[in-house]
Amino acid sequence: DPKIIQKPKYLVAVTGSEKILICEQYLGHNAMYWYRQSAKKPLEFMFSYSYQKLMDNQTASSRFQPQSSKKNHLDLQITALKPDDSATYFCASSPPGTGGALETLYFGSGTRLTVL
Amino acid sequence: AQSVTQPDARVTVSEGASLQLRCKYSYSGTPYLFWYVQYPRQGLQLLLKYYSGDPVVQGVNGFEAEFIKSNSSFHLRKASVHWSDSAVYFCAVSGTGANTGKLTFGHGTILRVHP
């Protein structure tokens, strides 16, 4: 059974609309992340949260807003969608540990977003 | 800024053959290095990681990687591949310092193993 659930798997939206990508993890992790993989770019870090607090934001646009209603949830709200937002969005989490950058990330299977 | 280059977009090998997937990184400090694999319709899974110690790191399913600092490389190897190894392989680098979960990934290498 998948331990990181992303919903929906596929999403089609029109330009200018708003969508929410859902992520729930059942690994007991305190840190959660969003990454994006577009057609011509490698997987890119977007956000990291730890204990429901924002740790790092590498997304230039405020149209992307993470939302953490529960410790094991980190949804991603995207407003004013553009065709360039078309990508696969991956949620990930990592366990508490000794700290540092060597923590293993566990990824969901992604939400493929297409903006027309 | 850190970066990762995986020069081979696609690699095709026959089952039972040896494998090397290339990865070169750019990072000014001491890197943390990772290989992840993505099977069809699944999320990325960690194969192995390296920070220090023996430059040859063993991973799952018979994979290993060698850190060569002088060459800024972290190539992935397997002595004998199986058809089930067909997947996309990603090399990634992370720096020391505060843990924010930020990995910098390469574009990935699509591996196809002929049965």
mmCIF file with all atom_site columns, N, CA and C in Angstrom, chain B residues 44-113:
data_model
loop_
_atom_site.group_PDB
_atom_site.id
_atom_site.type_symbol
_atom_site.label_atom_id
_atom_site.label_alt_id
_atom_site.label_comp_id
_atom_site.label_asym_id
_atom_site.label_entity_id
_atom_site.label_seq_id
_atom_site.pdbx_PDB_ins_code
_atom_site.Cartn_x
_atom_site.Cartn_y
_atom_site.Cartn_z
_atom_site.occupancy
_atom_site.B_iso_or_equiv
_atom_site.pdbx_formal_charge
_atom_site.auth_seq_id
_atom_site.auth_comp_id
_atom_site.auth_asym_id
_atom_site.auth_atom_id
_atom_site.pdbx_PDB_model_num
ATOM 1   N N  . LEU B 1 44  ? 9.605  8.168  -6.575  1.00 0.00 ? 44  LEU B N  1
ATOM 2   C CA . LEU B 1 44  ? 11.041 7.876  -6.530  1.00 0.00 ? 44  LEU B CA 1
ATOM 3   C C  . LEU B 1 44  ? 11.368 7.110  -5.252  1.00 0.00 ? 44  LEU B C  1
ATOM 4   N N  . GLN B 1 45  ? 12.305 6.170  -5.388  1.00 0.00 ? 45  GLN B N  1
ATOM 5   C CA . GLN B 1 45  ? 12.749 5.382  -4.242  1.00 0.00 ? 45  GLN B CA 1
ATOM 6   C C  . GLN B 1 45  ? 14.271 5.481  -4.143  1.00 0.00 ? 45  GLN B C  1
ATOM 7   N N  . LEU B 1 46  ? 14.774 5.572  -2.934  1.00 0.00 ? 46  LEU B N  1
ATOM 8   C CA . LEU B 1 46  ? 16.216 5.685  -2.742  1.00 0.00 ? 46  LEU B CA 1
ATOM 9   C C  . LEU B 1 46  ? 16.912 4.364  -3.029  1.00 0.00 ? 46  LEU B C  1
ATOM 10  N N  . LEU B 1 47  ? 17.973 4.433  -3.848  1.00 0.00 ? 47  LEU B N  1
ATOM 11  C CA . LEU B 1 47  ? 18.821 3.269  -4.090  1.00 0.00 ? 47  LEU B CA 1
ATOM 12  C C  . LEU B 1 47  ? 20.014 3.258  -3.135  1.00 0.00 ? 47  LEU B C  1
ATOM 13  N N  . LEU B 1 48  ? 20.651 4.412  -3.006  1.00 0.00 ? 48  LEU B N  1
ATOM 14  C CA . LEU B 1 48  ? 21.817 4.528  -2.135  1.00 0.00 ? 48  LEU B CA 1
ATOM 15  C C  . LEU B 1 48  ? 22.157 5.998  -1.937  1.00 0.00 ? 48  LEU B C  1
ATOM 16  N N  . LYS B 1 49  ? 22.992 6.242  -0.923  1.00 0.00 ? 49  LYS B N  1
ATOM 17  C CA . LYS B 1 49  ? 23.419 7.603  -0.650  1.00 0.00 ? 49  LYS B CA 1
ATOM 18  C C  . LYS B 1 49  ? 24.838 7.578  -0.096  1.00 0.00 ? 49  LYS B C  1
ATOM 19  N N  . TYR B 1 50  ? 25.532 8.700  -0.256  1.00 0.00 ? 50  TYR B N  1
ATOM 20  C CA . TYR B 1 50  ? 26.919 8.812  0.178   1.00 0.00 ? 50  TYR B CA 1
ATOM 21  C C  . TYR B 1 50  ? 27.172 10.164 0.812   1.00 0.00 ? 50  TYR B C  1
ATOM 22  N N  . TYR B 1 51  ? 27.891 10.111 1.907   1.00 0.00 ? 51  TYR B N  1
ATOM 23  C CA . TYR B 1 51  ? 28.377 11.355 2.495   1.00 0.00 ? 51  TYR B CA 1
ATOM 24  C C  . TYR B 1 51  ? 29.870 11.298 2.757   1.00 0.00 ? 51  TYR B C  1
ATOM 25  N N  . SER B 1 52  ? 30.303 10.214 3.379   1.00 0.00 ? 52  SER B N  1
ATOM 26  C CA . SER B 1 52  ? 31.720 10.121 3.721   1.00 0.00 ? 52  SER B CA 1
ATOM 27  C C  . SER B 1 52  ? 32.079 8.654  3.858   1.00 0.00 ? 52  SER B C  1
ATOM 28  N N  . GLY B 1 53  ? 33.369 8.402  4.073   1.00 0.00 ? 53  GLY B N  1
ATOM 29  C CA . GLY B 1 53  ? 33.817 7.034  4.276   1.00 0.00 ? 53  GLY B CA 1
ATOM 30  C C  . GLY B 1 53  ? 34.197 6.367  2.969   1.00 0.00 ? 53  GLY B C  1
ATOM 31  N N  . ASP B 1 54  ? 33.991 5.064  2.932   1.00 0.00 ? 54  ASP B N  1
ATOM 32  C CA . ASP B 1 54  ? 34.342 4.277  1.751   1.00 0.00 ? 54  ASP B CA 1
ATOM 33  C C  . ASP B 1 54  ? 33.682 4.893  0.519   1.00 0.00 ? 54  ASP B C  1
ATOM 34  N N  . PRO B 1 55  ? 34.464 5.234  -0.505  1.00 0.00 ? 55  PRO B N  1
ATOM 35  C CA . PRO B 1 55  ? 33.870 5.890  -1.669  1.00 0.00 ? 55  PRO B CA 1
ATOM 36  C C  . PRO B 1 55  ? 32.965 4.975  -2.500  1.00 0.00 ? 55  PRO B C  1
ATOM 37  N N  . VAL B 1 56  ? 33.047 3.689  -2.270  1.00 0.00 ? 56  VAL B N  1
ATOM 38  C CA . VAL B 1 56  ? 32.142 2.768  -2.949  1.00 0.00 ? 56  VAL B CA 1
ATOM 39  C C  . VAL B 1 56  ? 30.994 2.441  -1.992  1.00 0.00 ? 56  VAL B C  1
ATOM 40  N N  . VAL B 1 57  ? 29.806 2.807  -2.417  1.00 0.00 ? 57  VAL B N  1
ATOM 41  C CA . VAL B 1 57  ? 28.633 2.663  -1.569  1.00 0.00 ? 57  VAL B CA 1
ATOM 42  C C  . VAL B 1 57  ? 27.735 1.572  -2.120  1.00 0.00 ? 57  VAL B C  1
ATOM 43  N N  . GLN B 1 58  ? 27.318 0.688  -1.258  1.00 0.00 ? 58  GLN B N  1
ATOM 44  C CA . GLN B 1 58  ? 26.403 -0.377 -1.667  1.00 0.00 ? 58  GLN B CA 1
ATOM 45  C C  . GLN B 1 58  ? 24.963 0.060  -1.458  1.00 0.00 ? 58  GLN B C  1
ATOM 46  N N  . GLY B 1 59  ? 24.107 -0.314 -2.402  1.00 0.00 ? 59  GLY B N  1
ATOM 47  C CA . GLY B 1 59  ? 22.704 0.025  -2.290  1.00 0.00 ? 59  GLY B CA 1
ATOM 48  C C  . GLY B 1 59  ? 21.833 -1.206 -2.359  1.00 0.00 ? 59  GLY B C  1
ATOM 49  N N  . VAL B 1 60  ? 20.553 -0.977 -2.643  1.00 0.00 ? 60  VAL B N  1
ATOM 50  C CA . VAL B 1 60  ? 19.628 -2.092 -2.727  1.00 0.00 ? 60  VAL B CA 1
ATOM 51  C C  . VAL B 1 60  ? 19.713 -2.771 -4.083  1.00 0.00 ? 60  VAL B C  1
ATOM 52  N N  . ASN B 1 61  ? 19.250 -4.011 -4.124  1.00 0.00 ? 61  ASN B N  1
ATOM 53  C CA . ASN B 1 61  ? 19.150 -4.767 -5.378  1.00 0.00 ? 61  ASN B CA 1
ATOM 54  C C  . ASN B 1 61  ? 20.460 -4.876 -6.149  1.00 0.00 ? 61  ASN B C  1
ATOM 55  N N  . GLY B 1 62  ? 21.583 -4.915 -5.434  1.00 0.00 ? 62  GLY B N  1
ATOM 56  C CA . GLY B 1 62  ? 22.865 -5.130 -6.090  1.00 0.00 ? 62  GLY B CA 1
ATOM 57  C C  . GLY B 1 62  ? 23.493 -3.907 -6.723  1.00 0.00 ? 62  GLY B C  1
ATOM 58  N N  . PHE B 1 63  ? 22.913 -2.750 -6.540  1.00 0.00 ? 63  PHE B N  1
ATOM 59  C CA . PHE B 1 63  ? 23.485 -1.520 -7.074  1.00 0.00 ? 63  PHE B CA 1
ATOM 60  C C  . PHE B 1 63  ? 24.585 -0.987 -6.158  1.00 0.00 ? 63  PHE B C  1
ATOM 61  N N  . GLU B 1 64  ? 25.559 -0.356 -6.764  1.00 0.00 ? 64  GLU B N  1
ATOM 62  C CA . GLU B 1 64  ? 26.583 0.344  -6.021  1.00 0.00 ? 64  GLU B CA 1
ATOM 63  C C  . GLU B 1 64  ? 26.986 1.592  -6.784  1.00 0.00 ? 64  GLU B C  1
ATOM 64  N N  . ALA B 1 65  ? 27.604 2.520  -6.095  1.00 0.00 ? 65  ALA B N  1
ATOM 65  C CA . ALA B 1 65  ? 28.076 3.732  -6.752  1.00 0.00 ? 65  ALA B CA 1
ATOM 66  C C  . ALA B 1 65  ? 29.427 4.105  -6.164  1.00 0.00 ? 65  ALA B C  1
ATOM 67  N N  . GLU B 1 66  ? 30.237 4.749  -6.955  1.00 0.00 ? 66  GLU B N  1
ATOM 68  C CA . GLU B 1 66  ? 31.563 5.158  -6.514  1.00 0.00 ? 66  GLU B CA 1
ATOM 69  C C  . GLU B 1 66  ? 31.716 6.652  -6.595  1.00 0.00 ? 66  GLU B C  1
ATOM 70  N N  . PHE B 1 67  ? 32.088 7.246  -5.482  1.00 0.00 ? 67  PHE B N  1
ATOM 71  C CA . PHE B 1 67  ? 32.336 8.673  -5.409  1.00 0.00 ? 67  PHE B CA 1
ATOM 72  C C  . PHE B 1 67  ? 33.797 8.926  -5.789  1.00 0.00 ? 67  PHE B C  1
ATOM 73  N N  . ILE B 1 68  ? 34.009 9.676  -6.843  1.00 0.00 ? 68  ILE B N  1
ATOM 74  C CA . ILE B 1 68  ? 35.364 10.049 -7.256  1.00 0.00 ? 68  ILE B CA 1
ATOM 75  C C  . ILE B 1 68  ? 35.449 11.571 -7.195  1.00 0.00 ? 68  ILE B C  1
ATOM 76  N N  . LYS B 1 69  ? 36.030 12.059 -6.126  1.00 0.00 ? 69  LYS B N  1
ATOM 77  C CA . LYS B 1 69  ? 36.054 13.497 -5.886  1.00 0.00 ? 69  LYS B CA 1
ATOM 78  C C  . LYS B 1 69  ? 36.815 14.246 -6.969  1.00 0.00 ? 69  LYS B C  1
ATOM 79  N N  . SER B 1 70  ? 37.931 13.665 -7.409  1.00 0.00 ? 70  SER B N  1
ATOM 80  C CA . SER B 1 70  ? 38.766 14.355 -8.398  1.00 0.00 ? 70  SER B CA 1
ATOM 81  C C  . SER B 1 70  ? 38.047 14.540 -9.717  1.00 0.00 ? 70  SER B C  1
ATOM 82  N N  . ASN B 1 71  ? 37.063 13.706 -9.945  1.00 0.00 ? 71  ASN B N  1
ATOM 83  C CA . ASN B 1 71  ? 36.315 13.761 -11.200 1.00 0.00 ? 71  ASN B CA 1
ATOM 84  C C  . ASN B 1 71  ? 34.902 14.313 -11.004 1.00 0.00 ? 71  ASN B C  1
ATOM 85  N N  . SER B 1 72  ? 34.554 14.648 -9.778  1.00 0.00 ? 72  SER B N  1
ATOM 86  C CA . SER B 1 72  ? 33.196 15.110 -9.447  1.00 0.00 ? 72  SER B CA 1
ATOM 87  C C  . SER B 1 72  ? 32.151 14.156 -10.004 1.00 0.00 ? 72  SER B C  1
ATOM 88  N N  . SER B 1 73  ? 32.401 12.868 -9.820  1.00 0.00 ? 73  SER B N  1
ATOM 89  C CA . SER B 1 73  ? 31.475 11.894 -10.382 1.00 0.00 ? 73  SER B CA 1
ATOM 90  C C  . SER B 1 73  ? 30.933 10.968 -9.309  1.00 0.00 ? 73  SER B C  1
ATOM 91  N N  . PHE B 1 74  ? 29.791 10.397 -9.605  1.00 0.00 ? 74  PHE B N  1
ATOM 92  C CA . PHE B 1 74  ? 29.132 9.455  -8.691  1.00 0.00 ? 74  PHE B CA 1
ATOM 93  C C  . PHE B 1 74  ? 28.343 8.482  -9.572  1.00 0.00 ? 74  PHE B C  1
ATOM 94  N N  . HIS B 1 75  ? 29.081 7.664  -10.319 1.00 0.00 ? 75  HIS B N  1
ATOM 95  C CA . HIS B 1 75  ? 28.449 6.757  -11.271 1.00 0.00 ? 75  HIS B CA 1
ATOM 96  C C  . HIS B 1 75  ? 27.815 5.565  -10.560 1.00 0.00 ? 75  HIS B C  1
ATOM 97  N N  . LEU B 1 76  ? 26.707 5.127  -11.094 1.00 0.00 ? 76  LEU B N  1
ATOM 98  C CA . LEU B 1 76  ? 25.969 3.983  -10.560 1.00 0.00 ? 76  LEU B CA 1
ATOM 99  C C  . LEU B 1 76  ? 26.345 2.740  -11.361 1.00 0.00 ? 76  LEU B C  1
ATOM 100 N N  . ARG B 1 77  ? 26.514 1.611  -10.682 1.00 0.00 ? 77  ARG B N  1
ATOM 101 C CA . ARG B 1 77  ? 26.915 0.382  -11.368 1.00 0.00 ? 77  ARG B CA 1
ATOM 102 C C  . ARG B 1 77  ? 26.094 -0.786 -10.864 1.00 0.00 ? 77  ARG B C  1
ATOM 103 N N  . LYS B 1 78  ? 25.996 -1.757 -11.747 1.00 0.00 ? 78  LYS B N  1
ATOM 104 C CA . LYS B 1 78  ? 25.424 -3.039 -11.348 1.00 0.00 ? 78  LYS B CA 1
ATOM 105 C C  . LYS B 1 78  ? 26.087 -4.104 -12.195 1.00 0.00 ? 78  LYS B C  1
ATOM 106 N N  . ALA B 1 79  ? 26.470 -5.201 -11.575 1.00 0.00 ? 79  ALA B N  1
ATOM 107 C CA . ALA B 1 79  ? 27.241 -6.228 -12.260 1.00 0.00 ? 79  ALA B CA 1
ATOM 108 C C  . ALA B 1 79  ? 26.418 -6.997 -13.288 1.00 0.00 ? 79  ALA B C  1
ATOM 109 N N  . SER B 1 80  ? 25.153 -7.230 -12.980 1.00 0.00 ? 80  SER B N  1
ATOM 110 C CA . SER B 1 80  ? 24.304 -8.020 -13.865 1.00 0.00 ? 80  SER B CA 1
ATOM 111 C C  . SER B 1 80  ? 22.863 -7.534 -13.719 1.00 0.00 ? 80  SER B C  1
ATOM 112 N N  . VAL B 1 81  ? 22.353 -6.929 -14.774 1.00 0.00 ? 81  VAL B N  1
ATOM 113 C CA . VAL B 1 81  ? 21.012 -6.335 -14.669 1.00 0.00 ? 81  VAL B CA 1
ATOM 114 C C  . VAL B 1 81  ? 19.934 -7.357 -14.976 1.00 0.00 ? 81  VAL B C  1
ATOM 115 N N  . HIS B 1 82  ? 18.766 -7.084 -14.428 1.00 0.00 ? 82  HIS B N  1
ATOM 116 C CA . HIS B 1 82  ? 17.586 -7.915 -14.642 1.00 0.00 ? 82  HIS B CA 1
ATOM 117 C C  . HIS B 1 82  ? 16.548 -7.054 -15.354 1.00 0.00 ? 82  HIS B C  1
ATOM 118 N N  . TRP B 1 83  ? 15.641 -7.687 -16.078 1.00 0.00 ? 83  TRP B N  1
ATOM 119 C CA . TRP B 1 83  ? 14.643 -6.922 -16.824 1.00 0.00 ? 83  TRP B CA 1
ATOM 120 C C  . TRP B 1 83  ? 13.845 -6.011 -15.890 1.00 0.00 ? 83  TRP B C  1
ATOM 121 N N  . SER B 1 84  ? 13.690 -6.408 -14.634 1.00 0.00 ? 84  SER B N  1
ATOM 122 C CA . SER B 1 84  ? 12.912 -5.601 -13.696 1.00 0.00 ? 84  SER B CA 1
ATOM 123 C C  . SER B 1 84  ? 13.644 -4.323 -13.258 1.00 0.00 ? 84  SER B C  1
ATOM 124 N N  . ASP B 1 85  ? 14.895 -4.182 -13.675 1.00 0.00 ? 85  ASP B N  1
ATOM 125 C CA . ASP B 1 85  ? 15.628 -2.944 -13.376 1.00 0.00 ? 85  ASP B CA 1
ATOM 126 C C  . ASP B 1 85  ? 15.245 -1.816 -14.326 1.00 0.00 ? 85  ASP B C  1
ATOM 127 N N  . SER B 1 86  ? 14.462 -2.118 -15.333 1.00 0.00 ? 86  SER B N  1
ATOM 128 C CA . SER B 1 86  ? 14.007 -1.075 -16.261 1.00 0.00 ? 86  SER B CA 1
ATOM 129 C C  . SER B 1 86  ? 13.236 -0.009 -15.491 1.00 0.00 ? 86  SER B C  1
ATOM 130 N N  . ALA B 1 87  ? 13.712 1.211  -15.589 1.00 0.00 ? 87  ALA B N  1
ATOM 131 C CA . ALA B 1 87  ? 13.138 2.305  -14.792 1.00 0.00 ? 87  ALA B CA 1
ATOM 132 C C  . ALA B 1 87  ? 13.879 3.585  -15.170 1.00 0.00 ? 87  ALA B C  1
ATOM 133 N N  . VAL B 1 88  ? 13.520 4.663  -14.489 1.00 0.00 ? 88  VAL B N  1
ATOM 134 C CA . VAL B 1 88  ? 14.246 5.919  -14.644 1.00 0.00 ? 88  VAL B CA 1
ATOM 135 C C  . VAL B 1 88  ? 15.102 6.125  -13.401 1.00 0.00 ? 88  VAL B C  1
ATOM 136 N N  . TYR B 1 89  ? 16.377 6.442  -13.618 1.00 0.00 ? 89  TYR B N  1
ATOM 137 C CA . TYR B 1 89  ? 17.326 6.586  -12.520 1.00 0.00 ? 89  TYR B CA 1
ATOM 138 C C  . TYR B 1 89  ? 17.760 8.041  -12.419 1.00 0.00 ? 89  TYR B C  1
ATOM 139 N N  . PHE B 1 90  ? 17.691 8.551  -11.198 1.00 0.00 ? 90  PHE B N  1
ATOM 140 C CA . PHE B 1 90  ? 18.015 9.949  -10.945 1.00 0.00 ? 90  PHE B CA 1
ATOM 141 C C  . PHE B 1 90  ? 19.187 10.055 -9.982  1.00 0.00 ? 90  PHE B C  1
ATOM 142 N N  . CYS B 1 91  ? 20.142 10.866 -10.348 1.00 0.00 ? 91  CYS B N  1
ATOM 143 C CA . CYS B 1 91  ? 21.237 11.228 -9.460  1.00 0.00 ? 91  CYS B CA 1
ATOM 144 C C  . CYS B 1 91  ? 20.896 12.566 -8.824  1.00 0.00 ? 91  CYS B C  1
ATOM 145 N N  . ALA B 1 92  ? 21.271 12.747 -7.563  1.00 0.00 ? 92  ALA B N  1
ATOM 146 C CA . ALA B 1 92  ? 20.939 13.995 -6.871  1.00 0.00 ? 92  ALA B CA 1
ATOM 147 C C  . ALA B 1 92  ? 22.063 14.371 -5.919  1.00 0.00 ? 92  ALA B C  1
ATOM 148 N N  . VAL B 1 93  ? 22.144 15.662 -5.652  1.00 0.00 ? 93  VAL B N  1
ATOM 149 C CA . VAL B 1 93  ? 23.151 16.182 -4.731  1.00 0.00 ? 93  VAL B CA 1
ATOM 150 C C  . VAL B 1 93  ? 22.489 17.118 -3.739  1.00 0.00 ? 93  VAL B C  1
ATOM 151 N N  . SER B 1 94  ? 23.026 17.118 -2.531  1.00 0.00 ? 94  SER B N  1
ATOM 152 C CA . SER B 1 94  ? 22.552 18.037 -1.502  1.00 0.00 ? 94  SER B CA 1
ATOM 153 C C  . SER B 1 94  ? 23.760 18.537 -0.751  1.00 0.00 ? 94  SER B C  1
ATOM 154 N N  . GLY B 1 95  ? 23.652 19.749 -0.237  1.00 0.00 ? 95  GLY B N  1
ATOM 155 C CA . GLY B 1 95  ? 24.782 20.302 0.473   1.00 0.00 ? 95  GLY B CA 1
ATOM 156 C C  . GLY B 1 95  ? 24.655 20.120 1.966   1.00 0.00 ? 95  GLY B C  1
ATOM 157 N N  . THR B 1 96  ? 25.726 20.387 2.665   1.00 0.00 ? 96  THR B N  1
ATOM 158 C CA . THR B 1 96  ? 25.702 20.344 4.121   1.00 0.00 ? 96  THR B CA 1
ATOM 159 C C  . THR B 1 96  ? 24.983 21.575 4.644   1.00 0.00 ? 96  THR B C  1
ATOM 160 N N  . GLY B 1 97  ? 24.732 21.590 5.894   1.00 0.00 ? 97  GLY B N  1
ATOM 161 C CA . GLY B 1 97  ? 24.045 22.733 6.458   1.00 0.00 ? 97  GLY B CA 1
ATOM 162 C C  . GLY B 1 97  ? 22.643 22.368 6.897   1.00 0.00 ? 97  GLY B C  1
ATOM 163 N N  . ALA B 1 98  ? 21.803 23.336 7.008   1.00 0.00 ? 98  ALA B N  1
ATOM 164 C CA . ALA B 1 98  ? 20.452 23.118 7.500   1.00 0.00 ? 98  ALA B CA 1
ATOM 165 C C  . ALA B 1 98  ? 19.704 22.127 6.627   1.00 0.00 ? 98  ALA B C  1
ATOM 166 N N  . ASN B 1 99  ? 19.010 21.246 7.281   1.00 0.00 ? 99  ASN B N  1
ATOM 167 C CA . ASN B 1 99  ? 18.275 20.222 6.538   1.00 0.00 ? 99  ASN B CA 1
ATOM 168 C C  . ASN B 1 99  ? 16.953 20.789 6.071   1.00 0.00 ? 99  ASN B C  1
ATOM 169 N N  . THR B 1 100 ? 16.863 21.098 4.814   1.00 0.00 ? 100 THR B N  1
ATOM 170 C CA . THR B 1 100 ? 15.589 21.566 4.270   1.00 0.00 ? 100 THR B CA 1
ATOM 171 C C  . THR B 1 100 ? 15.027 20.592 3.259   1.00 0.00 ? 100 THR B C  1
ATOM 172 N N  . GLY B 1 101 ? 15.695 19.449 3.096   1.00 0.00 ? 101 GLY B N  1
ATOM 173 C CA . GLY B 1 101 ? 15.192 18.471 2.144   1.00 0.00 ? 101 GLY B CA 1
ATOM 174 C C  . GLY B 1 101 ? 15.372 18.882 0.709   1.00 0.00 ? 101 GLY B C  1
ATOM 175 N N  . LYS B 1 102 ? 16.240 19.853 0.473   1.00 0.00 ? 102 LYS B N  1
ATOM 176 C CA . LYS B 1 102 ? 16.418 20.318 -0.891  1.00 0.00 ? 102 LYS B CA 1
ATOM 177 C C  . LYS B 1 102 ? 17.495 19.494 -1.579  1.00 0.00 ? 102 LYS B C  1
ATOM 178 N N  . LEU B 1 103 ? 17.057 18.681 -2.515  1.00 0.00 ? 103 LEU B N  1
ATOM 179 C CA . LEU B 1 103 ? 17.961 17.945 -3.371  1.00 0.00 ? 103 LEU B CA 1
ATOM 180 C C  . LEU B 1 103 ? 17.942 18.574 -4.755  1.00 0.00 ? 103 LEU B C  1
ATOM 181 N N  . THR B 1 104 ? 19.101 18.579 -5.394  1.00 0.00 ? 104 THR B N  1
ATOM 182 C CA . THR B 1 104 ? 19.192 19.005 -6.785  1.00 0.00 ? 104 THR B CA 1
ATOM 183 C C  . THR B 1 104 ? 19.366 17.748 -7.626  1.00 0.00 ? 104 THR B C  1
ATOM 184 N N  . PHE B 1 105 ? 18.419 17.538 -8.533  1.00 0.00 ? 105 PHE B N  1
ATOM 185 C CA . PHE B 1 105 ? 18.384 16.315 -9.319  1.00 0.00 ? 105 PHE B CA 1
ATOM 186 C C  . PHE B 1 105 ? 18.936 16.537 -10.727 1.00 0.00 ? 105 PHE B C  1
ATOM 187 N N  . GLY B 1 106 ? 19.433 15.458 -11.323 1.00 0.00 ? 106 GLY B N  1
ATOM 188 C CA . GLY B 1 106 ? 19.709 15.437 -12.747 1.00 0.00 ? 106 GLY B CA 1
ATOM 189 C C  . GLY B 1 106 ? 18.421 15.152 -13.508 1.00 0.00 ? 106 GLY B C  1
ATOM 190 N N  . HIS B 1 107 ? 18.544 15.167 -14.823 1.00 0.00 ? 107 HIS B N  1
ATOM 191 C CA . HIS B 1 107 ? 17.357 14.950 -15.666 1.00 0.00 ? 107 HIS B CA 1
ATOM 192 C C  . HIS B 1 107 ? 16.874 13.502 -15.643 1.00 0.00 ? 107 HIS B C  1
ATOM 193 N N  . GLY B 1 108 ? 17.737 12.628 -15.178 1.00 0.00 ? 108 GLY B N  1
ATOM 194 C CA . GLY B 1 108 ? 17.370 11.217 -15.152 1.00 0.00 ? 108 GLY B CA 1
ATOM 195 C C  . GLY B 1 108 ? 17.865 10.458 -16.374 1.00 0.00 ? 108 GLY B C  1
ATOM 196 N N  . THR B 1 109 ? 18.069 9.160  -16.201 1.00 0.00 ? 109 THR B N  1
ATOM 197 C CA . THR B 1 109 ? 18.446 8.258  -17.294 1.00 0.00 ? 109 THR B CA 1
ATOM 198 C C  . THR B 1 109 ? 17.410 7.153  -17.359 1.00 0.00 ? 109 THR B C  1
ATOM 199 N N  . ILE B 1 110 ? 16.820 6.994  -18.535 1.00 0.00 ? 110 ILE B N  1
ATOM 200 C CA . ILE B 1 110 ? 15.839 5.926  -18.731 1.00 0.00 ? 110 ILE B CA 1
ATOM 201 C C  . ILE B 1 110 ? 16.599 4.655  -19.075 1.00 0.00 ? 110 ILE B C  1
ATOM 202 N N  . LEU B 1 111 ? 16.452 3.657  -18.241 1.00 0.00 ? 111 LEU B N  1
ATOM 203 C CA . LEU B 1 111 ? 17.123 2.378  -18.475 1.00 0.00 ? 111 LEU B CA 1
ATOM 204 C C  . LEU B 1 111 ? 16.127 1.371  -19.001 1.00 0.00 ? 111 LEU B C  1
ATOM 205 N N  . ARG B 1 112 ? 16.484 0.772  -20.106 1.00 0.00 ? 112 ARG B N  1
ATOM 206 C CA . ARG B 1 112 ? 15.659 -0.308 -20.657 1.00 0.00 ? 112 ARG B CA 1
ATOM 207 C C  . ARG B 1 112 ? 16.517 -1.559 -20.710 1.00 0.00 ? 112 ARG B C  1
ATOM 208 N N  . VAL B 1 113 ? 16.007 -2.617 -20.108 1.00 0.00 ? 113 VAL B N  1
ATOM 209 C CA . VAL B 1 113 ? 16.722 -3.886 -20.096 1.00 0.00 ? 113 VAL B CA 1
ATOM 210 C C  . VAL B 1 113 ? 15.955 -4.867 -20.968 1.00 0.00 ? 113 VAL B C  1
#
